PDB file of C-alpha atoms in Angstrom:
ATOM      1  CA  MET A   1       2.810  26.461  -2.666  1.00 59.00           C
ATOM      2  CA  LYS A   2       0.298  25.332  -5.276  1.00 72.00           C
ATOM      3  CA  ARG A   3      -3.041  23.859  -4.228  1.00 75.00           C
ATOM      4  CA  SER A   4      -2.065  20.533  -5.826  1.00 77.00           C
ATOM      5  CA  GLU A   5       1.143  20.445  -3.761  1.00 74.00           C
ATOM      6  CA  ILE A   6      -0.780  21.163  -0.559  1.00 80.00           C
ATOM      7  CA  GLY A   7      -3.235  18.405  -1.404  1.00 82.00           C
ATOM      8  CA  GLY A   8      -0.423  15.993  -2.228  1.00 82.00           C
ATOM      9  CA  SER A   9       1.328  16.819   1.048  1.00 81.00           C
ATOM     10  CA  LEU A  10      -1.848  16.151   3.043  1.00 85.00           C
ATOM     11  CA  ILE A  11      -2.293  12.837   1.212  1.00 88.00           C
ATOM     12  CA  LEU A  12       1.266  11.815   2.113  1.00 86.00           C
ATOM     13  CA  LEU A  13       0.740  12.892   5.733  1.00 83.00           C
ATOM     14  CA  LEU A  14      -2.271  10.568   5.930  1.00 89.00           C
ATOM     15  CA  THR A  15      -0.105   7.865   4.356  1.00 89.00           C
ATOM     16  CA  ALA A  16       2.485   8.283   7.107  1.00 84.00           C
ATOM     17  CA  ALA A  17      -0.182   8.042   9.806  1.00 86.00           C
ATOM     18  CA  VAL A  18      -1.653   4.823   8.403  1.00 88.00           C
ATOM     19  CA  TRP A  19       1.799   3.283   7.952  1.00 82.00           C
ATOM     20  CA  GLY A  20       2.895   4.240  11.450  1.00 80.00           C
ATOM     21  CA  VAL A  21      -0.006   2.402  13.085  1.00 83.00           C
ATOM     22  CA  SER A  22       0.469  -0.573  10.731  1.00 82.00           C
ATOM     23  CA  PHE A  23       3.690  -1.469  12.576  1.00 75.00           C
ATOM     24  CA  VAL A  24       1.478  -2.337  15.537  1.00 79.00           C
ATOM     25  CA  ALA A  25      -0.755  -4.509  13.341  1.00 80.00           C
ATOM     26  CA  GLN A  26       2.272  -6.333  11.932  1.00 78.00           C
ATOM     27  CA  SER A  27       3.830  -6.846  15.350  1.00 78.00           C
ATOM     28  CA  ALA A  28       0.587  -8.155  16.848  1.00 80.00           C
ATOM     29  CA  SER A  29       0.000 -10.578  13.952  1.00 86.00           C
ATOM     30  CA  MET A  30       3.373 -12.257  14.376  1.00 85.00           C
ATOM     31  CA  GLU A  31       2.030 -13.961  17.513  1.00 85.00           C
ATOM     32  CA  TYR A  32      -0.352 -16.013  15.344  1.00 91.00           C
ATOM     33  CA  ILE A  33       0.921 -16.370  11.756  1.00 92.00           C
ATOM     34  CA  GLY A  34       4.157 -16.376   9.790  1.00 91.00           C
ATOM     35  CA  PRO A  35       5.498 -13.273   8.026  1.00 90.00           C
ATOM     36  CA  PHE A  36       4.879 -14.550   4.494  1.00 94.00           C
ATOM     37  CA  THR A  37       1.324 -15.583   5.382  1.00 95.00           C
ATOM     38  CA  PHE A  38       0.763 -12.068   6.692  1.00 92.00           C
ATOM     39  CA  SER A  39       2.186 -10.454   3.539  1.00 92.00           C
ATOM     40  CA  ALA A  40       0.290 -12.756   1.166  1.00 95.00           C
ATOM     41  CA  ILE A  41      -3.077 -12.056   2.803  1.00 94.00           C
ATOM     42  CA  ARG A  42      -2.625  -8.330   3.394  1.00 91.00           C
ATOM     43  CA  CYS A  43      -1.435  -7.652  -0.162  1.00 93.00           C
ATOM     44  CA  MET A  44      -4.196  -9.800  -1.648  1.00 95.00           C
ATOM     45  CA  MET A  45      -6.703  -7.667   0.284  1.00 94.00           C
ATOM     46  CA  GLY A  46      -4.970  -4.518  -0.938  1.00 91.00           C
ATOM     47  CA  ALA A  47      -5.139  -5.607  -4.579  1.00 93.00           C
ATOM     48  CA  LEU A  48      -8.767  -6.789  -4.467  1.00 93.00           C
ATOM     49  CA  VAL A  49     -10.100  -3.666  -2.759  1.00 89.00           C
ATOM     50  CA  LEU A  50      -8.615  -1.510  -5.547  1.00 90.00           C
ATOM     51  CA  VAL A  51     -10.250  -3.369  -8.441  1.00 92.00           C
ATOM     52  CA  PRO A  52     -13.682  -1.682  -8.120  1.00 91.00           C
ATOM     53  CA  VAL A  53     -11.926   1.664  -7.564  1.00 88.00           C
ATOM     54  CA  ILE A  54      -9.958   1.283 -10.810  1.00 91.00           C
ATOM     55  CA  ILE A  55     -13.089   0.312 -12.747  1.00 92.00           C
ATOM     56  CA  GLY A  56     -15.171   3.093 -11.200  1.00 91.00           C
ATOM     57  CA  VAL A  57     -12.608   5.849 -11.820  1.00 87.00           C
ATOM     58  CA  ARG A  58     -12.109   4.741 -15.421  1.00 91.00           C
ATOM     59  CA  ALA A  59     -15.867   4.584 -16.099  1.00 91.00           C
ATOM     60  CA  TYR A  60     -16.355   8.064 -14.625  1.00 88.00           C
ATOM     61  CA  MET A  61     -13.581   9.565 -16.727  1.00 89.00           C
ATOM     62  CA  LEU A  62     -14.811   7.925 -19.930  1.00 89.00           C
ATOM     63  CA  LYS A  63     -18.112   9.746 -19.436  1.00 88.00           C
ATOM     64  CA  ARG A  64     -16.214  13.065 -19.455  1.00 86.00           C
ATOM     65  CA  PRO A  65     -13.833  12.700 -22.426  1.00 83.00           C
ATOM     66  CA  ASP A  66     -13.643  16.461 -22.832  1.00 82.00           C
ATOM     67  CA  LYS A  67     -12.067  16.779 -19.409  1.00 82.00           C
ATOM     68  CA  TYR A  68     -10.188  13.502 -18.878  1.00 82.00           C
ATOM     69  CA  ALA A  69      -9.141  12.453 -22.399  1.00 79.00           C
ATOM     70  CA  GLY A  70      -5.434  12.611 -21.571  1.00 79.00           C
ATOM     71  CA  SER A  71      -5.635  11.191 -18.058  1.00 85.00           C
ATOM     72  CA  PRO A  72      -3.432   8.149 -17.354  1.00 85.00           C
ATOM     73  CA  PHE A  73      -6.205   6.786 -15.104  1.00 85.00           C
ATOM     74  CA  ILE A  74      -8.205   5.831 -18.218  1.00 88.00           C
ATOM     75  CA  HIS A  75      -5.511   3.353 -19.292  1.00 85.00           C
ATOM     76  CA  ILE A  76      -5.126   0.364 -16.966  1.00 87.00           C
ATOM     77  CA  PHE A  77      -2.375  -1.694 -18.594  1.00 87.00           C
ATOM     78  CA  ASP A  78      -0.114   0.841 -20.272  1.00 91.00           C
ATOM     79  CA  ARG A  79       3.649   0.276 -20.168  1.00 92.00           C
ATOM     80  CA  ASP A  80       4.493   2.638 -17.283  1.00 92.00           C
ATOM     81  CA  THR A  81       1.695   1.272 -15.115  1.00 94.00           C
ATOM     82  CA  VAL A  82       2.623  -2.379 -15.672  1.00 95.00           C
ATOM     83  CA  MET A  83       6.393  -1.932 -15.404  1.00 95.00           C
ATOM     84  CA  GLY A  84       6.068   0.306 -12.363  1.00 94.00           C
ATOM     85  CA  GLY A  85       3.709  -2.171 -10.698  1.00 95.00           C
ATOM     86  CA  LEU A  86       5.886  -5.212 -11.423  1.00 97.00           C
ATOM     87  CA  LEU A  87       9.123  -3.620 -10.221  1.00 96.00           C
ATOM     88  CA  SER A  88       7.643  -1.957  -7.139  1.00 94.00           C
ATOM     89  CA  GLY A  89       5.796  -5.210  -6.331  1.00 95.00           C
ATOM     90  CA  LEU A  90       9.044  -7.172  -6.320  1.00 97.00           C
ATOM     91  CA  LEU A  91      10.689  -4.544  -4.116  1.00 96.00           C
ATOM     92  CA  LEU A  92       7.686  -4.432  -1.789  1.00 93.00           C
ATOM     93  CA  PHE A  93       7.815  -8.239  -1.468  1.00 96.00           C
ATOM     94  CA  ILE A  94      11.437  -8.096  -0.323  1.00 96.00           C
ATOM     95  CA  ALA A  95      11.154  -5.023   1.899  1.00 94.00           C
ATOM     96  CA  SER A  96       7.854  -5.796   3.612  1.00 90.00           C
ATOM     97  CA  ASN A  97       8.792  -9.399   4.395  1.00 92.00           C
ATOM     98  CA  LEU A  98      12.161  -8.393   5.816  1.00 93.00           C
ATOM     99  CA  GLN A  99      10.296  -5.932   8.008  1.00 87.00           C
ATOM    100  CA  THR A 100       7.644  -8.424   9.090  1.00 84.00           C
ATOM    101  CA  ILE A 101      10.239 -11.077   9.958  1.00 88.00           C
ATOM    102  CA  ALA A 102      12.125  -8.519  12.057  1.00 88.00           C
ATOM    103  CA  LEU A 103       8.932  -7.568  13.901  1.00 80.00           C
ATOM    104  CA  LYS A 104       8.806 -11.049  15.415  1.00 81.00           C
ATOM    105  CA  THR A 105      11.422  -9.773  17.874  1.00 82.00           C
ATOM    106  CA  ALA A 106      11.813  -5.995  17.314  1.00 78.00           C
ATOM    107  CA  SER A 107       9.470  -3.446  18.866  1.00 76.00           C
ATOM    108  CA  ALA A 108       7.141  -1.421  16.645  1.00 69.00           C
ATOM    109  CA  GLY A 109       8.891   1.832  17.586  1.00 67.00           C
ATOM    110  CA  LYS A 110      12.395   0.593  16.827  1.00 73.00           C
ATOM    111  CA  ALA A 111      11.222  -0.959  13.560  1.00 77.00           C
ATOM    112  CA  GLY A 112       9.624   2.317  12.512  1.00 73.00           C
ATOM    113  CA  PHE A 113      12.737   4.376  13.124  1.00 73.00           C
ATOM    114  CA  ILE A 114      15.230   1.993  11.530  1.00 81.00           C
ATOM    115  CA  THR A 115      12.960   1.532   8.504  1.00 81.00           C
ATOM    116  CA  ALA A 116      12.870   5.337   8.194  1.00 75.00           C
ATOM    117  CA  MET A 117      16.560   5.179   7.272  1.00 78.00           C
ATOM    118  CA  TYR A 118      15.337   4.867   3.687  1.00 79.00           C
ATOM    119  CA  ILE A 119      14.903   8.643   3.792  1.00 73.00           C
ATOM    120  CA  ILE A 120      18.666   9.029   4.103  1.00 76.00           C
ATOM    121  CA  MET A 121      19.416   6.279   1.607  1.00 82.00           C
ATOM    122  CA  VAL A 122      17.339   7.856  -1.174  1.00 76.00           C
ATOM    123  CA  PRO A 123      19.673  10.849  -1.724  1.00 74.00           C
ATOM    124  CA  ILE A 124      22.757   8.667  -1.297  1.00 79.00           C
ATOM    125  CA  PHE A 125      21.480   6.277  -3.964  1.00 83.00           C
ATOM    126  CA  GLY A 126      20.917   9.388  -6.059  1.00 72.00           C
ATOM    127  CA  LEU A 127      24.704   9.561  -6.464  1.00 76.00           C
ATOM    128  CA  PHE A 128      24.439   6.629  -8.861  1.00 80.00           C
ATOM    129  CA  LEU A 129      21.861   8.607 -10.829  1.00 72.00           C
ATOM    130  CA  HIS A 130      24.276  11.564 -11.071  1.00 72.00           C
ATOM    131  CA  LYS A 131      22.469  13.645  -8.444  1.00 66.00           C
ATOM    132  CA  LYS A 132      24.426  16.096  -6.329  1.00 67.00           C
ATOM    133  CA  VAL A 133      24.714  15.307  -2.626  1.00 63.00           C
ATOM    134  CA  GLY A 134      25.437  18.189  -0.296  1.00 71.00           C
ATOM    135  CA  LEU A 135      27.288  18.409   2.994  1.00 76.00           C
ATOM    136  CA  ASN A 136      24.070  18.118   4.972  1.00 73.00           C
ATOM    137  CA  VAL A 137      23.561  14.572   3.696  1.00 67.00           C
ATOM    138  CA  TRP A 138      26.923  13.433   5.020  1.00 74.00           C
ATOM    139  CA  ILE A 139      26.209  15.156   8.332  1.00 81.00           C
ATOM    140  CA  SER A 140      22.871  13.366   8.455  1.00 74.00           C
ATOM    141  CA  VAL A 141      24.573  10.018   7.805  1.00 72.00           C
ATOM    142  CA  ALA A 142      26.895  10.625  10.766  1.00 79.00           C
ATOM    143  CA  LEU A 143      23.968  11.597  13.007  1.00 81.00           C
ATOM    144  CA  ALA A 144      21.992   8.564  11.867  1.00 73.00           C
ATOM    145  CA  ALA A 145      24.942   6.290  12.648  1.00 72.00           C
ATOM    146  CA  VAL A 146      25.077   7.625  16.199  1.00 79.00           C
ATOM    147  CA  GLY A 147      21.316   7.349  16.476  1.00 77.00           C
ATOM    148  CA  LEU A 148      21.378   3.741  15.297  1.00 68.00           C
ATOM    149  CA  TYR A 149      24.095   2.959  17.828  1.00 72.00           C
ATOM    150  CA  LEU A 150      22.001   4.339  20.681  1.00 76.00           C
ATOM    151  CA  LEU A 151      18.862   2.635  19.409  1.00 64.00           C
ATOM    152  CA  CYS A 152      20.249  -0.791  18.531  1.00 61.00           C
ATOM    153  CA  MET A 153      23.459  -1.493  20.422  1.00 59.00           C
ATOM    154  CA  LYS A 154      23.183  -3.119  23.823  1.00 58.00           C
ATOM    155  CA  ASP A 155      26.167  -4.458  25.753  1.00 52.00           C
ATOM    156  CA  ALA A 156      28.149  -5.893  22.846  1.00 53.00           C
ATOM    157  CA  LEU A 157      29.256  -3.783  19.886  1.00 49.00           C
ATOM    158  CA  LYS A 158      27.089  -5.525  17.300  1.00 61.00           C
ATOM    159  CA  PHE A 159      23.697  -5.300  15.671  1.00 66.00           C
ATOM    160  CA  ALA A 160      21.001  -7.750  16.592  1.00 75.00           C
ATOM    161  CA  GLY A 161      19.604  -9.909  13.814  1.00 81.00           C
ATOM    162  CA  ASP A 162      16.343  -7.964  13.636  1.00 84.00           C
ATOM    163  CA  ASP A 163      18.251  -4.667  13.349  1.00 83.00           C
ATOM    164  CA  LEU A 164      20.108  -5.920  10.275  1.00 89.00           C
ATOM    165  CA  LEU A 165      16.870  -7.147   8.710  1.00 91.00           C
ATOM    166  CA  LEU A 166      15.311  -3.719   9.243  1.00 90.00           C
ATOM    167  CA  LEU A 167      18.306  -1.961   7.691  1.00 90.00           C
ATOM    168  CA  ALA A 168      18.053  -4.235   4.643  1.00 93.00           C
ATOM    169  CA  CYS A 169      14.331  -3.458   4.548  1.00 93.00           C
ATOM    170  CA  ALA A 170      15.138   0.269   4.481  1.00 91.00           C
ATOM    171  CA  VAL A 171      17.445  -0.258   1.481  1.00 93.00           C
ATOM    172  CA  PHE A 172      14.691  -1.880  -0.573  1.00 94.00           C
ATOM    173  CA  PHE A 173      12.088   0.690   0.472  1.00 90.00           C
ATOM    174  CA  ALA A 174      14.472   3.438  -0.709  1.00 88.00           C
ATOM    175  CA  ILE A 175      14.761   1.752  -4.104  1.00 92.00           C
ATOM    176  CA  GLN A 176      10.972   1.327  -4.204  1.00 89.00           C
ATOM    177  CA  ILE A 177      10.483   5.082  -3.732  1.00 83.00           C
ATOM    178  CA  LEU A 178      12.861   5.807  -6.623  1.00 86.00           C
ATOM    179  CA  VAL A 179      11.015   3.303  -8.824  1.00 89.00           C
ATOM    180  CA  VAL A 180       7.643   4.895  -7.993  1.00 85.00           C
ATOM    181  CA  ASP A 181       9.088   8.332  -8.779  1.00 81.00           C
ATOM    182  CA  LYS A 182      10.330   7.074 -12.159  1.00 85.00           C
ATOM    183  CA  TYR A 183       6.989   5.663 -13.349  1.00 89.00           C
ATOM    184  CA  VAL A 184       4.267   7.541 -11.470  1.00 82.00           C
ATOM    185  CA  GLU A 185       4.062  10.653 -13.663  1.00 81.00           C
ATOM    186  CA  HIS A 186       2.649   8.803 -16.671  1.00 86.00           C
ATOM    187  CA  ALA A 187       1.092   5.795 -14.913  1.00 89.00           C
ATOM    188  CA  ASN A 188      -2.379   4.957 -13.655  1.00 90.00           C
ATOM    189  CA  GLY A 189      -1.460   5.247  -9.970  1.00 86.00           C
ATOM    190  CA  ILE A 190      -4.308   3.100  -8.649  1.00 88.00           C
ATOM    191  CA  ALA A 191      -3.752   0.301 -11.165  1.00 92.00           C
ATOM    192  CA  MET A 192      -0.010   0.473 -10.530  1.00 92.00           C
ATOM    193  CA  ALA A 193      -0.656  -0.034  -6.808  1.00 89.00           C
ATOM    194  CA  ALA A 194      -2.982  -2.985  -7.493  1.00 93.00           C
ATOM    195  CA  ILE A 195      -0.347  -4.683  -9.664  1.00 95.00           C
ATOM    196  CA  GLU A 196       2.247  -4.001  -6.981  1.00 93.00           C
ATOM    197  CA  PHE A 197       0.141  -5.723  -4.317  1.00 93.00           C
ATOM    198  CA  ALA A 198      -0.768  -8.640  -6.587  1.00 96.00           C
ATOM    199  CA  VAL A 199       2.912  -9.313  -7.313  1.00 97.00           C
ATOM    200  CA  CYS A 200       3.841  -9.072  -3.634  1.00 96.00           C
ATOM    201  CA  SER A 201       0.934 -11.334  -2.633  1.00 96.00           C
ATOM    202  CA  LEU A 202       1.783 -13.979  -5.250  1.00 97.00           C
ATOM    203  CA  LEU A 203       5.477 -14.108  -4.346  1.00 97.00           C
ATOM    204  CA  SER A 204       4.676 -14.185  -0.618  1.00 96.00           C
ATOM    205  CA  ALA A 205       2.143 -16.993  -1.146  1.00 96.00           C
ATOM    206  CA  LEU A 206       4.738 -19.107  -2.957  1.00 96.00           C
ATOM    207  CA  VAL A 207       7.138 -18.799  -0.030  1.00 96.00           C
ATOM    208  CA  MET A 208       4.267 -19.265   2.459  1.00 95.00           C
ATOM    209  CA  PHE A 209       3.258 -22.652   1.019  1.00 94.00           C
ATOM    210  CA  ALA A 210       6.898 -23.731   0.818  1.00 93.00           C
ATOM    211  CA  PHE A 211       8.009 -22.828   4.348  1.00 92.00           C
ATOM    212  CA  GLU A 212       4.960 -22.022   6.493  1.00 93.00           C
ATOM    213  CA  SER A 213       1.843 -23.912   7.551  1.00 88.00           C
ATOM    214  CA  PRO A 214      -0.983 -21.357   7.674  1.00 88.00           C
ATOM    215  CA  GLN A 215      -4.043 -22.376   9.695  1.00 90.00           C
ATOM    216  CA  TRP A 216      -7.407 -20.665   9.454  1.00 91.00           C
ATOM    217  CA  THR A 217      -7.854 -20.659  13.240  1.00 92.00           C
ATOM    218  CA  MET A 218      -4.630 -18.686  13.648  1.00 92.00           C
ATOM    219  CA  ILE A 219      -5.467 -16.368  10.765  1.00 94.00           C
ATOM    220  CA  SER A 220      -8.876 -15.607  12.274  1.00 93.00           C
ATOM    221  CA  GLU A 221      -7.223 -14.674  15.593  1.00 92.00           C
ATOM    222  CA  CYS A 222      -5.469 -11.726  13.964  1.00 90.00           C
ATOM    223  CA  MET A 223      -8.075 -10.884  11.320  1.00 92.00           C
ATOM    224  CA  GLY A 224      -8.550  -7.381  12.707  1.00 91.00           C
ATOM    225  CA  ALA A 225      -4.850  -6.597  12.270  1.00 89.00           C
ATOM    226  CA  LEU A 226      -4.867  -8.187   8.808  1.00 92.00           C
ATOM    227  CA  LEU A 227      -7.854  -6.103   7.736  1.00 92.00           C
ATOM    228  CA  TYR A 228      -6.156  -2.919   8.900  1.00 89.00           C
ATOM    229  CA  ALA A 229      -2.871  -3.833   7.197  1.00 87.00           C
ATOM    230  CA  GLY A 230      -4.575  -5.044   4.015  1.00 90.00           C
ATOM    231  CA  LEU A 231      -7.298  -2.462   3.530  1.00 89.00           C
ATOM    232  CA  GLY A 232      -5.606   0.423   5.332  1.00 86.00           C
ATOM    233  CA  SER A 233      -1.841   0.083   4.918  1.00 83.00           C
ATOM    234  CA  CYS A 234      -1.979  -1.527   1.449  1.00 83.00           C
ATOM    235  CA  GLY A 235      -5.281  -0.623  -0.150  1.00 81.00           C
ATOM    236  CA  VAL A 236      -5.298   2.952   1.094  1.00 84.00           C
ATOM    237  CA  ALA A 237      -1.803   4.057   2.164  1.00 85.00           C
ATOM    238  CA  TYR A 238       0.373   2.669  -0.646  1.00 75.00           C
ATOM    239  CA  THR A 239      -2.124   3.965  -3.187  1.00 77.00           C
ATOM    240  CA  LEU A 240      -2.064   7.372  -1.503  1.00 84.00           C
ATOM    241  CA  GLN A 241       1.738   7.296  -1.692  1.00 79.00           C
ATOM    242  CA  ILE A 242       1.641   6.793  -5.446  1.00 76.00           C
ATOM    243  CA  ILE A 243      -1.002   9.487  -5.943  1.00 81.00           C
ATOM    244  CA  GLY A 244       0.647  11.947  -3.533  1.00 84.00           C
ATOM    245  CA  GLN A 245       4.060  11.569  -5.186  1.00 78.00           C
ATOM    246  CA  ARG A 246       2.472  12.742  -8.420  1.00 77.00           C
ATOM    247  CA  TYR A 247       2.172  16.256  -6.959  1.00 80.00           C
ATOM    248  CA  VAL A 248       5.039  16.437  -4.444  1.00 75.00           C
ATOM    249  CA  GLU A 249       8.739  16.174  -5.311  1.00 68.00           C
ATOM    250  CA  PRO A 250      10.513  13.109  -3.853  1.00 65.00           C
ATOM    251  CA  ALA A 251      12.550  15.098  -1.315  1.00 58.00           C
ATOM    252  CA  THR A 252       9.492  16.666   0.295  1.00 64.00           C
ATOM    253  CA  ALA A 253       7.472  13.466  -0.101  1.00 72.00           C
ATOM    254  CA  SER A 254      10.108  11.404   1.698  1.00 67.00           C
ATOM    255  CA  LEU A 255      10.284  13.913   4.540  1.00 65.00           C
ATOM    256  CA  ILE A 256       6.522  13.820   5.079  1.00 73.00           C
ATOM    257  CA  MET A 257       6.387  10.022   4.917  1.00 75.00           C
ATOM    258  CA  SER A 258       9.219   9.751   7.428  1.00 70.00           C
ATOM    259  CA  LEU A 259       6.755  10.872  10.099  1.00 72.00           C
ATOM    260  CA  GLU A 260       5.584   7.242  10.134  1.00 75.00           C
ATOM    261  CA  SER A 261       8.575   6.554  12.419  1.00 70.00           C
ATOM    262  CA  VAL A 262       7.259   8.947  15.065  1.00 72.00           C
ATOM    263  CA  ILE A 263       3.734   7.575  14.774  1.00 76.00           C
ATOM    264  CA  SER A 264       4.984   3.974  15.003  1.00 74.00           C
ATOM    265  CA  ALA A 265       6.809   4.713  18.260  1.00 72.00           C
ATOM    266  CA  ILE A 266       3.805   6.502  19.762  1.00 75.00           C
ATOM    267  CA  SER A 267       1.302   3.848  18.649  1.00 76.00           C
ATOM    268  CA  GLY A 268       3.573   1.033  19.850  1.00 74.00           C
ATOM    269  CA  ALA A 269       3.827   2.634  23.281  1.00 74.00           C
ATOM    270  CA  ILE A 270       0.074   3.265  23.529  1.00 77.00           C
ATOM    271  CA  MET A 271      -1.315   0.046  22.008  1.00 74.00           C
ATOM    272  CA  LEU A 272       1.382  -2.532  22.819  1.00 69.00           C
ATOM    273  CA  ARG A 273       2.953  -0.828  25.838  1.00 73.00           C
ATOM    274  CA  GLN A 274       6.372  -1.120  24.179  1.00 69.00           C
ATOM    275  CA  MET A 275       7.998   1.650  26.169  1.00 74.00           C
ATOM    276  CA  MET A 276      11.387   2.908  24.982  1.00 72.00           C
ATOM    277  CA  THR A 277      14.359   3.666  27.229  1.00 78.00           C
ATOM    278  CA  GLY A 278      15.909   7.124  27.422  1.00 83.00           C
ATOM    279  CA  ARG A 279      18.850   5.863  25.344  1.00 80.00           C
ATOM    280  CA  GLU A 280      16.515   4.568  22.623  1.00 75.00           C
ATOM    281  CA  ILE A 281      14.504   7.800  22.599  1.00 82.00           C
ATOM    282  CA  ALA A 282      17.739   9.792  22.174  1.00 85.00           C
ATOM    283  CA  GLY A 283      18.701   7.521  19.266  1.00 79.00           C
ATOM    284  CA  CYS A 284      15.309   8.055  17.646  1.00 77.00           C
ATOM    285  CA  ALA A 285      15.623  11.826  18.054  1.00 83.00           C
ATOM    286  CA  LEU A 286      19.036  11.873  16.353  1.00 82.00           C
ATOM    287  CA  MET A 287      17.755   9.721  13.500  1.00 72.00           C
ATOM    288  CA  PHE A 288      14.771  11.994  12.972  1.00 75.00           C
ATOM    289  CA  ILE A 289      17.043  15.067  12.873  1.00 82.00           C
ATOM    290  CA  ALA A 290      19.227  13.214  10.352  1.00 73.00           C
ATOM    291  CA  ILE A 291      16.188  12.463   8.211  1.00 66.00           C
ATOM    292  CA  ILE A 292      15.231  16.154   8.077  1.00 73.00           C
ATOM    293  CA  LEU A 293      18.783  17.255   7.224  1.00 73.00           C
ATOM    294  CA  ALA A 294      19.010  14.665   4.453  1.00 62.00           C
ATOM    295  CA  GLN A 295      15.869  15.958   2.811  1.00 58.00           C
ATOM    296  CA  TRP A 296      17.024  19.554   2.776  1.00 63.00           C
ATOM    297  CA  SER A 297      20.263  18.551   1.077  1.00 47.00           C
ATOM    298  CA  PHE A 298      18.545  16.217  -1.370  1.00 44.00           C
ATOM    299  CA  LYS A 299      16.253  19.017  -2.469  1.00 45.00           C
ATOM    300  CA  GLU A 300      19.235  21.211  -3.214  1.00 43.00           C
ATOM    301  CA  GLY A 301      20.898  18.376  -5.095  1.00 41.00           C
ATOM    302  CA  ARG A 302      17.925  17.904  -7.403  1.00 39.00           C
ATOM    303  CA  ASN A 303      17.845  21.580  -8.248  1.00 39.00           C
ATOM    304  CA  GLY A 304      21.582  22.024  -8.493  1.00 38.00           C
TER     305      GLY A 304
END
């Protein structure tokens, strides 16, 4: 493995850790503010914190034209950066708000594992991009279906409302990963992330003012969680995702990032005391096995 691939993998592992704990921050914030208020504020923080980083990186590279003349990080508003940021921002708006709404009732651990279904959806969506899908993917889909049943089904044979929201969230996160993969190679990754957050924040704010009544006293009650989600999950983690995917192929990247589901369950149990039943733990285990199998098959499909 090349040094750049090792570095990219470590970056994505850190991304997964930050995202996993962010489920706790989201869940805790729902006691005080609405989901669109949460998304508008966190993404605004994420965009603003990246502005000095973008300016600083560009200024540094301009001082070393012999070394960085061809770097995409010198160009802030090139086509790939802007298009990638706009599209991924729209997808992030949909996915993150579906997730935050679901966390009003779903536990952090369950939300983390159902959201991680995007790892299985990515190779399946690859069928529409003429990618091969091996037998292991279909096996993983079957395992994931059983895992979801154990995790989500109670007495009646039906999904709860928050489970369906989380599944829809996973669909849009899967598309977001494919969009990032399409544009990241030639884009300014940091600027692309900033545009993504700005779009998500703006769209969330429009819905917030239309349907929610944000109050500063309530916002201040969960400011710690907002700061973590805004500066950590957005400003740091989503940017790390974009940078890490530059050096790691999507199959491996998705596998590493899927570890957020394990971290979300552990952090939810430790910080929020959201203990899972044996049935739910078994469901999570099957889903995690399915995630790993899907990635192995997807890797073969890309090379086949």
